[in-house]
XYZ file of N, CA and C in Angstrom:
663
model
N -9.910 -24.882 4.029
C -11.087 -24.602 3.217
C -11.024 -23.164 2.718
N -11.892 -22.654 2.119
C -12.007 -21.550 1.277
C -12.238 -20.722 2.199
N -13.453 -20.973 3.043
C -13.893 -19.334 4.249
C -12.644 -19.407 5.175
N -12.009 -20.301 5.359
C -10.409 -20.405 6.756
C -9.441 -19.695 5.709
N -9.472 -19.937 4.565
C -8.266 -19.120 3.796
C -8.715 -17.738 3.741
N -10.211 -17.399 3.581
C -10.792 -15.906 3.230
C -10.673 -15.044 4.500
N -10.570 -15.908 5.365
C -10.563 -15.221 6.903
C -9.210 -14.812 7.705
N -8.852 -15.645 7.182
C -7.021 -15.631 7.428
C -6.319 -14.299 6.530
N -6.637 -14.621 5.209
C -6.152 -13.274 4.268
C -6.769 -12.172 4.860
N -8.415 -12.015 5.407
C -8.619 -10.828 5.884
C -7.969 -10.326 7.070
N -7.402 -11.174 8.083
C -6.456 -10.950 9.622
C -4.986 -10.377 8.613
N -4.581 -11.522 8.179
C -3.231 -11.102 7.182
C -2.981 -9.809 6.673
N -3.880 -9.366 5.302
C -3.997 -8.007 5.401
C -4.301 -6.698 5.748
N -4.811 -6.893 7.457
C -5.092 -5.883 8.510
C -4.154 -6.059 9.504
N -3.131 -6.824 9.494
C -2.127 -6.522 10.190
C -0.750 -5.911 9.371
N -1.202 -6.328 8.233
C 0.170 -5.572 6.720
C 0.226 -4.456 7.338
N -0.878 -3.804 7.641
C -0.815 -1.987 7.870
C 0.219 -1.875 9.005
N 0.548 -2.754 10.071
C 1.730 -2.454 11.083
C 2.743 -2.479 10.780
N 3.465 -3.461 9.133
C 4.413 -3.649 8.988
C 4.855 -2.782 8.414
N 6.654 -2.422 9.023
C 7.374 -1.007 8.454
C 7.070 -0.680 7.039
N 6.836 -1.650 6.233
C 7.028 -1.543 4.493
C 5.870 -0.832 4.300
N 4.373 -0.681 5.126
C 3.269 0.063 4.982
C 2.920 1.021 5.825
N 3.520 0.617 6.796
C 2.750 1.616 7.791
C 3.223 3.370 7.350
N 4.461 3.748 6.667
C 4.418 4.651 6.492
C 3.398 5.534 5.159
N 2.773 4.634 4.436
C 1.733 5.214 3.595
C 0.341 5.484 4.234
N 0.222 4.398 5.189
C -0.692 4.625 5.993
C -1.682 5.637 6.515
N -0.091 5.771 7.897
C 0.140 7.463 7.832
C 0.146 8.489 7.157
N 0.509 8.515 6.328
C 0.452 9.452 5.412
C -1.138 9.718 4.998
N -1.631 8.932 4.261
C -3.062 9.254 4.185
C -4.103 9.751 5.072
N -3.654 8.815 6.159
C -4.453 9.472 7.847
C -3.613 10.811 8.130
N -2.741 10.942 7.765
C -2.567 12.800 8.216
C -2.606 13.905 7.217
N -3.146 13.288 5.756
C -3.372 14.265 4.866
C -5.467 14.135 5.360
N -5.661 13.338 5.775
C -7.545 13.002 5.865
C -7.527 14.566 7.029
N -6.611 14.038 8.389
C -7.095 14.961 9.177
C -5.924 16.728 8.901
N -5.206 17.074 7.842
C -5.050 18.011 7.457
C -5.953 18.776 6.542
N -6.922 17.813 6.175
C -7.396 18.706 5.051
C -8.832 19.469 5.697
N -9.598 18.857 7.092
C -10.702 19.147 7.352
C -11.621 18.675 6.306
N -12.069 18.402 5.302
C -13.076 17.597 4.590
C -13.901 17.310 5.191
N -15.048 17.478 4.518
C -16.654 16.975 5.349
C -16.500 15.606 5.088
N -17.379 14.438 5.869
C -17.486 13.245 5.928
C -17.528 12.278 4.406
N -18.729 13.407 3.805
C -18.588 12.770 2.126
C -17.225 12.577 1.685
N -16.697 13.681 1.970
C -15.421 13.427 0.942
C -14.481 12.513 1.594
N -14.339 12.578 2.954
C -13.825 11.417 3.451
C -14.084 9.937 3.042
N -15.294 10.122 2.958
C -15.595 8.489 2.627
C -15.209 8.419 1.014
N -15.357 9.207 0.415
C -14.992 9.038 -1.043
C -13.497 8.867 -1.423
N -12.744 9.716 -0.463
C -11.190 9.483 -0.300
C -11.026 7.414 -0.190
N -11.620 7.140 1.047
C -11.681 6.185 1.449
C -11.966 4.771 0.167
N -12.621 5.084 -0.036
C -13.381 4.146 -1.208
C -12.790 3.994 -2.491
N -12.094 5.143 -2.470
C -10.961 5.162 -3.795
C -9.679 4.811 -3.564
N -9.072 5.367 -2.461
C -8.065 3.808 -1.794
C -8.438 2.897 -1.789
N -9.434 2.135 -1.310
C -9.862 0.701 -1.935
C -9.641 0.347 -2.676
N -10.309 0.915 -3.866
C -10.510 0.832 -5.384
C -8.907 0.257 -5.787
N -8.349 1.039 -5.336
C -6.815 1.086 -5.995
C -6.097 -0.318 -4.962
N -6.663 -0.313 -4.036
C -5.589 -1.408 -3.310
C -6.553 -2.995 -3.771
N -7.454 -2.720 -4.162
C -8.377 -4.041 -4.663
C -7.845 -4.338 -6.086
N -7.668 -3.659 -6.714
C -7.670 -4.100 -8.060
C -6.499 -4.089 -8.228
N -5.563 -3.598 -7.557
C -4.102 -3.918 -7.436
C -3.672 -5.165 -7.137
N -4.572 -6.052 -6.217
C -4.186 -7.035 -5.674
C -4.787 -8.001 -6.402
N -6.041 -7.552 -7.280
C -6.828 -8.700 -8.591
C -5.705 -8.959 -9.535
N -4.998 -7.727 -9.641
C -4.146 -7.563 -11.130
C -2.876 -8.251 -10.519
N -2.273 -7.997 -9.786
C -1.226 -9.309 -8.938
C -1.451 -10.590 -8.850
N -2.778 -11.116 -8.355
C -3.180 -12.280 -8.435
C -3.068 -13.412 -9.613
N -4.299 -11.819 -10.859
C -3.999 -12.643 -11.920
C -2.934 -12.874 -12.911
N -2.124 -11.865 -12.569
C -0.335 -12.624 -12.936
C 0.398 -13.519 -12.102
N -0.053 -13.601 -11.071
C 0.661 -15.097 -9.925
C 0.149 -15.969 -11.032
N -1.313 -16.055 -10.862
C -1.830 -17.587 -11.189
C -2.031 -17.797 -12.151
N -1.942 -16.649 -13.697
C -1.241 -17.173 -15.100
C -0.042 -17.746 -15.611
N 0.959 -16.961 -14.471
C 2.714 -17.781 -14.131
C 2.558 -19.062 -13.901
N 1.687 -19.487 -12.959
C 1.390 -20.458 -12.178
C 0.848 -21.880 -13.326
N -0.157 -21.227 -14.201
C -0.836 -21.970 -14.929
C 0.564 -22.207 -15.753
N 1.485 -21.081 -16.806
C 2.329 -21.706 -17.826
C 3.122 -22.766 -16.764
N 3.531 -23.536 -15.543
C 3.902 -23.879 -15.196
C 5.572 -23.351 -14.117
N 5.341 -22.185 -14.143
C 6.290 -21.922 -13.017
C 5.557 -21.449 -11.710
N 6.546 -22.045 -10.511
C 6.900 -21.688 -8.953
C 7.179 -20.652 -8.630
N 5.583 -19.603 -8.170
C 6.045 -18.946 -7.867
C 5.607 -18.324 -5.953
N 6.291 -17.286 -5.874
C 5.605 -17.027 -4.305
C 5.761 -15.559 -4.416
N 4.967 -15.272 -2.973
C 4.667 -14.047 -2.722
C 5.844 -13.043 -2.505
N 5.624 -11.760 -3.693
C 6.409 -10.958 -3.657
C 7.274 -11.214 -5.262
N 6.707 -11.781 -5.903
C 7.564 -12.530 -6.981
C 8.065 -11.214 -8.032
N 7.043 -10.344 -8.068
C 7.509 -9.392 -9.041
C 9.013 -8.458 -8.774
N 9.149 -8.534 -7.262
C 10.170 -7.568 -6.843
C 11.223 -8.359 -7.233
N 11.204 -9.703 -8.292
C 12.635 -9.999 -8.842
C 13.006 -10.058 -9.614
N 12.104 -8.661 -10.433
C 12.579 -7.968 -11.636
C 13.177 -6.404 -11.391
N 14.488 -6.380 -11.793
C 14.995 -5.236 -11.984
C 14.916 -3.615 -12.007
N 14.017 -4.077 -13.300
C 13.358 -2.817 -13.260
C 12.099 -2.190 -12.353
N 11.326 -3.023 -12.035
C 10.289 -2.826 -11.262
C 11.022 -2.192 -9.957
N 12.430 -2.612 -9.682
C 13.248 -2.418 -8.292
C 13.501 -1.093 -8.298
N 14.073 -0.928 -9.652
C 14.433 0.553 -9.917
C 13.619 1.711 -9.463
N 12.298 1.891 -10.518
C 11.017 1.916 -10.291
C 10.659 2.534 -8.895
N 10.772 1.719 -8.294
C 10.128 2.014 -7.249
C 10.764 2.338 -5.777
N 12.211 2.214 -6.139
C 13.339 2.869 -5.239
C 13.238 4.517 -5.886
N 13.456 4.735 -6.824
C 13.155 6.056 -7.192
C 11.890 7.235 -6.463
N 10.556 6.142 -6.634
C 9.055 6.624 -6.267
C 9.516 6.686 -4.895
N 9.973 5.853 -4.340
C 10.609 6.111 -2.727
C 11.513 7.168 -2.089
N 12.645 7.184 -2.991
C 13.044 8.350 -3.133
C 12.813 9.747 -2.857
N 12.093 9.645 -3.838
C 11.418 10.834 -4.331
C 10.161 11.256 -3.624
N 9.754 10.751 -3.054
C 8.371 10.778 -2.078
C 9.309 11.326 -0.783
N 10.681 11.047 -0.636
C 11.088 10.810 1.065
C 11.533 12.521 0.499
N 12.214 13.344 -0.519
C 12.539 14.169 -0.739
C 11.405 15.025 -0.587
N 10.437 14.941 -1.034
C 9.125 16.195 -1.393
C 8.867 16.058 0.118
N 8.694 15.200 1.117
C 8.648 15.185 2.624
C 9.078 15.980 3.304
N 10.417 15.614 3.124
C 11.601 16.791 3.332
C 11.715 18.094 2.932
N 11.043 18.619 1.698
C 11.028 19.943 1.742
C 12.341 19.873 0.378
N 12.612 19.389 -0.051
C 13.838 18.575 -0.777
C 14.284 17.981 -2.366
N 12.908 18.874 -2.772
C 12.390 18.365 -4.107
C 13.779 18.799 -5.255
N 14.049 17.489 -6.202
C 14.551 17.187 -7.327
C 14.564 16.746 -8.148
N 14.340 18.180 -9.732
C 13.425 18.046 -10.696
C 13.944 16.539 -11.817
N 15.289 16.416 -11.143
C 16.469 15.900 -11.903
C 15.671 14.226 -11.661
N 15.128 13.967 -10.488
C 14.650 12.092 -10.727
C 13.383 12.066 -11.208
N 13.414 12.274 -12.908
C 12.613 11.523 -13.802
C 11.460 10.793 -13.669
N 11.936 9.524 -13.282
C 10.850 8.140 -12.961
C 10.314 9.039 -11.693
N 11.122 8.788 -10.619
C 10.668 9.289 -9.513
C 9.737 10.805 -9.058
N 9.623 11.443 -10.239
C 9.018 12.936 -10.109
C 7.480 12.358 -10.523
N 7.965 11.701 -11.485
C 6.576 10.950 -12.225
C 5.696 10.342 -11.569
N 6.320 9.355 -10.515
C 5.651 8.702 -9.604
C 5.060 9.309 -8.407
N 5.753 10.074 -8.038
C 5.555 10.770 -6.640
C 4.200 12.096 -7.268
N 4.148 12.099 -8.320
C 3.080 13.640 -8.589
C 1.979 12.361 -8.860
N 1.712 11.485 -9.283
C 0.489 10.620 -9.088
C 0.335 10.438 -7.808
N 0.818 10.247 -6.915
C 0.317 10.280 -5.527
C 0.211 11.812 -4.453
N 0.515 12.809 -5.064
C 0.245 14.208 -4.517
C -1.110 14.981 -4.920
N -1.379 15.648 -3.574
C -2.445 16.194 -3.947
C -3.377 15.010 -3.040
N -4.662 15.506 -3.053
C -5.820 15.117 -2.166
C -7.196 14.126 -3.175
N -6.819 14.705 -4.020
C -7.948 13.977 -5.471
C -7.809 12.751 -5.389
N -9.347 11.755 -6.361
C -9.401 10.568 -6.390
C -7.616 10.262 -6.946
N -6.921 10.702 -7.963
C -6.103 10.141 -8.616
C -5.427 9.489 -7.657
N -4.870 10.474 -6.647
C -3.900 10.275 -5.588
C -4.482 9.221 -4.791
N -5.580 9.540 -4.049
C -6.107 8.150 -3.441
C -5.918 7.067 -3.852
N -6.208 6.574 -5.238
C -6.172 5.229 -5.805
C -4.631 4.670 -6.391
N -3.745 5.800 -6.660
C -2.203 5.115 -6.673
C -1.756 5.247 -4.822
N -2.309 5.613 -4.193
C -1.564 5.641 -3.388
C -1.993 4.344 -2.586
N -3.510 3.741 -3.239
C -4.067 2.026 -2.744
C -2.682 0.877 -3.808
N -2.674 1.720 -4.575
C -1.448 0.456 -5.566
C -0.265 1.005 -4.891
N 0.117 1.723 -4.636
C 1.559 1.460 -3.747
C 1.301 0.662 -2.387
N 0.338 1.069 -1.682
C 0.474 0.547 -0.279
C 0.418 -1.163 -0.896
N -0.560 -1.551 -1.887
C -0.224 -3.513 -2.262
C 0.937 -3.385 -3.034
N 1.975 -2.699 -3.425
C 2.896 -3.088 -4.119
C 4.480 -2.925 -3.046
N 4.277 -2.185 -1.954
C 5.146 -2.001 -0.900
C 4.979 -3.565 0.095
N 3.099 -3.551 0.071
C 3.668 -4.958 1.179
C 3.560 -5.845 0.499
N 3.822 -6.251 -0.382
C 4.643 -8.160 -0.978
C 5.399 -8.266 -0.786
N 6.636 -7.468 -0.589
C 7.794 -8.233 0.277
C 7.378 -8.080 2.126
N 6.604 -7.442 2.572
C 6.044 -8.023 4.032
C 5.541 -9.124 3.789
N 5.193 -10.023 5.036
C 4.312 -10.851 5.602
C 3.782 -10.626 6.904
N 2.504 -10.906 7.259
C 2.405 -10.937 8.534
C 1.500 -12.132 9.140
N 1.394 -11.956 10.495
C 0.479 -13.434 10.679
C -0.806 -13.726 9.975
N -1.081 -15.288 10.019
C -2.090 -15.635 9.461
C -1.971 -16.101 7.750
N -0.919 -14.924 7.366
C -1.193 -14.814 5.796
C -0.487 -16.067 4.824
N 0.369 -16.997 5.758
C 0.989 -18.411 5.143
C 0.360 -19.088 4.471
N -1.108 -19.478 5.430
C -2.158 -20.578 4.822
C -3.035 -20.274 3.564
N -3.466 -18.989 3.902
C -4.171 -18.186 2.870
C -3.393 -18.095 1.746
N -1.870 -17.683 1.594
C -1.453 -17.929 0.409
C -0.828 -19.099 -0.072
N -0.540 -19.820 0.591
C -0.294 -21.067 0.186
C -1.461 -22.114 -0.510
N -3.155 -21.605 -0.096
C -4.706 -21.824 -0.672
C -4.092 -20.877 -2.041
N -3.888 -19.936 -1.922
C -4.098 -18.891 -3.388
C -3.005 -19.517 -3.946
N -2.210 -20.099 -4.319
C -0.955 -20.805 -4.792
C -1.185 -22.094 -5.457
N -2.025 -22.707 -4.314
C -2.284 -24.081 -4.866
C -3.779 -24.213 -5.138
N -4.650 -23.267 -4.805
C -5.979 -23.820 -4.720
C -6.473 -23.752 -6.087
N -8.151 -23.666 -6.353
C -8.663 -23.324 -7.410
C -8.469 -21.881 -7.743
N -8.886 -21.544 -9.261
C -8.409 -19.946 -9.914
C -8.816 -19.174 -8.757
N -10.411 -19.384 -9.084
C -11.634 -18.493 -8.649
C -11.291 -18.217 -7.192
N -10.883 -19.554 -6.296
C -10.841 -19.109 -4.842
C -10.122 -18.422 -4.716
N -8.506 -18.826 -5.665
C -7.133 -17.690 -5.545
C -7.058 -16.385 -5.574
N -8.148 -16.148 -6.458
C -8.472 -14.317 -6.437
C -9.466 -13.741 -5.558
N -9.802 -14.643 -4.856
C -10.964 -14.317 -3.872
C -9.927 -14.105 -2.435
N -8.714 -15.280 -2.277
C -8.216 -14.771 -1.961
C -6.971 -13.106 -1.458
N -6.963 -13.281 -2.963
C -6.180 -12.135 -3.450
C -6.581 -11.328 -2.581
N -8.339 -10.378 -3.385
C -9.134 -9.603 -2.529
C -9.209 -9.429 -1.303
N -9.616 -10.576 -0.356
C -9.407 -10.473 0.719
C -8.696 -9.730 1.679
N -7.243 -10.133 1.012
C -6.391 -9.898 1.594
C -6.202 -8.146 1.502
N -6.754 -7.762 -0.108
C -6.779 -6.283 0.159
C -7.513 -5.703 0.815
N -8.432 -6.128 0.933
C -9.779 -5.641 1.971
C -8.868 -5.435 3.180
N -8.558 -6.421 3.754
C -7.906 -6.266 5.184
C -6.958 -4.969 5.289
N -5.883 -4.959 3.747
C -4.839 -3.863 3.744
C -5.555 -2.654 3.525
N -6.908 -2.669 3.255
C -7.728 -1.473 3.052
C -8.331 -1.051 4.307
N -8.785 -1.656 4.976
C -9.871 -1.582 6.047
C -9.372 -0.677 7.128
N -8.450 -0.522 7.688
C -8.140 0.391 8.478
C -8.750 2.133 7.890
N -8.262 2.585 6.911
C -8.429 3.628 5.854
C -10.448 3.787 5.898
N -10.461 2.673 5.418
C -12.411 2.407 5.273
C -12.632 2.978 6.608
N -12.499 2.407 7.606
C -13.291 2.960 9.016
C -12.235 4.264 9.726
N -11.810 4.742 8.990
C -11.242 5.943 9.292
C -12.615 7.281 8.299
N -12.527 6.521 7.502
C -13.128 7.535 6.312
C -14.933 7.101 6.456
N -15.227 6.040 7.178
C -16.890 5.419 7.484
C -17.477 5.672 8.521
N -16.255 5.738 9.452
C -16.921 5.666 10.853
C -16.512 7.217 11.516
N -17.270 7.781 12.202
C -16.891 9.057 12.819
C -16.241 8.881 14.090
N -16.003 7.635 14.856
C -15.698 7.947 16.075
C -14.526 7.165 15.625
N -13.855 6.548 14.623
C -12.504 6.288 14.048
C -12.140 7.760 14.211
N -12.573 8.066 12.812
C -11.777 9.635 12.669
C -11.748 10.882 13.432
N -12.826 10.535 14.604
C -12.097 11.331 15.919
C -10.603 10.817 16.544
N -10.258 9.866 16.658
C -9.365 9.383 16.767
C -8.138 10.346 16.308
N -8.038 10.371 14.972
C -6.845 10.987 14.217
C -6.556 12.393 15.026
N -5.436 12.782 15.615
C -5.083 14.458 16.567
C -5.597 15.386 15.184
N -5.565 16.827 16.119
C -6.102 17.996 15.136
C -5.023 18.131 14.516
N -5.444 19.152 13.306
C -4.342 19.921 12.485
C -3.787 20.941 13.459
N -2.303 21.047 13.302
C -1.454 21.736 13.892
C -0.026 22.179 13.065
N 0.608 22.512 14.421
C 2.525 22.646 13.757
C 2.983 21.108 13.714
N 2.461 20.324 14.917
C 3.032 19.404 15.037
C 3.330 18.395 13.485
N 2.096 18.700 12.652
C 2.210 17.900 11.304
C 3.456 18.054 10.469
N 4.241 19.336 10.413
C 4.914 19.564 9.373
C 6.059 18.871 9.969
N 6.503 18.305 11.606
C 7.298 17.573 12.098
C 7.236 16.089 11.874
N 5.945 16.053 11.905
C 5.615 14.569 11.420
C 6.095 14.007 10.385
N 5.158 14.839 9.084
C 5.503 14.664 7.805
C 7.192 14.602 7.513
N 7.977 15.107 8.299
C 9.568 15.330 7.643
C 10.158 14.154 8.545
N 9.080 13.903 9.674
C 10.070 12.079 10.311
C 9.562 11.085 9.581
N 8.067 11.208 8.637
C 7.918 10.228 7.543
C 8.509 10.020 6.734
N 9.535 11.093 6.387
C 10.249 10.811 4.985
C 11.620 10.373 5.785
N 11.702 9.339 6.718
C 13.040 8.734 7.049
C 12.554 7.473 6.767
N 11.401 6.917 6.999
C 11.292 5.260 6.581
C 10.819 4.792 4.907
N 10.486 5.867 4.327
C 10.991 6.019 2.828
C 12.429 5.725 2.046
N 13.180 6.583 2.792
C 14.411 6.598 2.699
C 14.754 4.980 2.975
N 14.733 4.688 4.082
C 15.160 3.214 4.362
C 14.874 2.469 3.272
N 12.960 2.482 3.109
C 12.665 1.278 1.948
C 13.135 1.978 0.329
N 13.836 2.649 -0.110
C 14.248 3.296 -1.500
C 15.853 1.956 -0.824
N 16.384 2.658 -0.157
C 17.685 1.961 0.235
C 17.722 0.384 0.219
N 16.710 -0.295 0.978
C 16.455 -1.580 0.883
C 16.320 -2.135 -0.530
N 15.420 -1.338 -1.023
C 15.209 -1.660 -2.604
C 16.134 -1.603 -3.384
N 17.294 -1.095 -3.400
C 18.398 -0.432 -3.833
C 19.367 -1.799 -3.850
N 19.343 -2.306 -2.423
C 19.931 -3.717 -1.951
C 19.909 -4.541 -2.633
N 17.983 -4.804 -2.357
C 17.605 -5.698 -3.115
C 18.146 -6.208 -4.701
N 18.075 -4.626 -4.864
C 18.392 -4.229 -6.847
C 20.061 -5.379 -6.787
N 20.635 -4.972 -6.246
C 22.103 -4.976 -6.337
C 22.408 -6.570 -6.284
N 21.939 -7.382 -5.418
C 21.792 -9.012 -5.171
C 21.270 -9.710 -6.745
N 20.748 -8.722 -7.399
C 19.838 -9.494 -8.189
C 21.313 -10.128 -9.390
């Protein structure tokens, strides 16, 4: 039924956040929230604009699944990553994100300078590409729950399919939301320290991996 598929996509996309392909953006946002000190407003506004960006990322995915779907092709989750360029794309933004980590910056990758300065910095801009990367990193994840739910968004009606869609971002959002809503979440997050600038430079190793994977991917095609 529709609420077992809506409920499932919401488990589905709150466990995306564990999988390697996300969890490192994750992080990232939770240690720029507790680097910056920000009063609660702006936290929550950080928060809400990652949403923004991981919701309508996943409307605008949807409604190219299920217009594919309507001209009559088979398709499944993750379908866009089997275009070329999109591979390119976004092995670069990977790239290039794992370099500025590193301390490592090179003016020379183009796409990748381009991509990586929309997600820098603390502003709404950054918040809301950095909600469309975290839904455009996990379509090639899966995690539990999320079979039935998309296999409903695949075959079901339009309306439920994008309800699904949503859902599912909600879930990939929700961790972020009660980091940025709730105060005894974001006690949670350790203080600002030295320890961050160690952090930040072991984040830019599972970047590296997914630029490389993507790279793979590219090469099979």
């Amino acid at each position: 039924s529709l609420w077992a598929a809506l409920f499932l996509a919401l488990g589905g996309g709150l466990i995306l956040n564990l999988m390697p392909c996300v969890l490192p953006v994750l992080s990232l946002k939770a240690l720029g929230l507790a680097q910056s000190g920000e009063s609660r407003q702006r936290a929550r506004k950080h928060a809400l604009t990652y949403t923004v960006g991981v919701l309508l990322s996943m409307l605008v995915l949807g409604g190219i699944a299920l217009g594919l779907r309507h001209a009559g092709l088979a398709l499944g989750w993750g379908f866009q990553l089997q275009q070329p360029l999109v591979l390119a794309v976004l092995a670069l933004v990977m790239f290039g994100l794992g370099l500025s980590l590193s301390g490592l910056w090179q003016a020379n990758l183009a796409l990748g300078t381009r991509g990586s300065a929309l997600l820098a910095g603390s502003g709404a801009r950054a918040d809301f590409f950095t909600g469309v990367l975290a839904v455009v990193l996990a379509t090639p994840c899966t995690a539990p729950f999320m079979g039935a739910a998309l296999a409903y968004a695949f075959t079901g009606p339009m309306l439920g399919a994008l309800l699904v869609f949503l859902m599912l971002g909600l879930g990939l959002a929700l961790p972020f939301l009660l980091i940025g809503f709730i105060p005894a979440f974001a006690r949670l997050l350790p203080k600002p320290g030295a320890w961050m600038e160690t952090f930040k430079q072991l984040l830019a190793f599972p970047l590296y991996a997914t630029a490389a994977w993507l790279v793979w991917v590219l090469a099979k095609l």
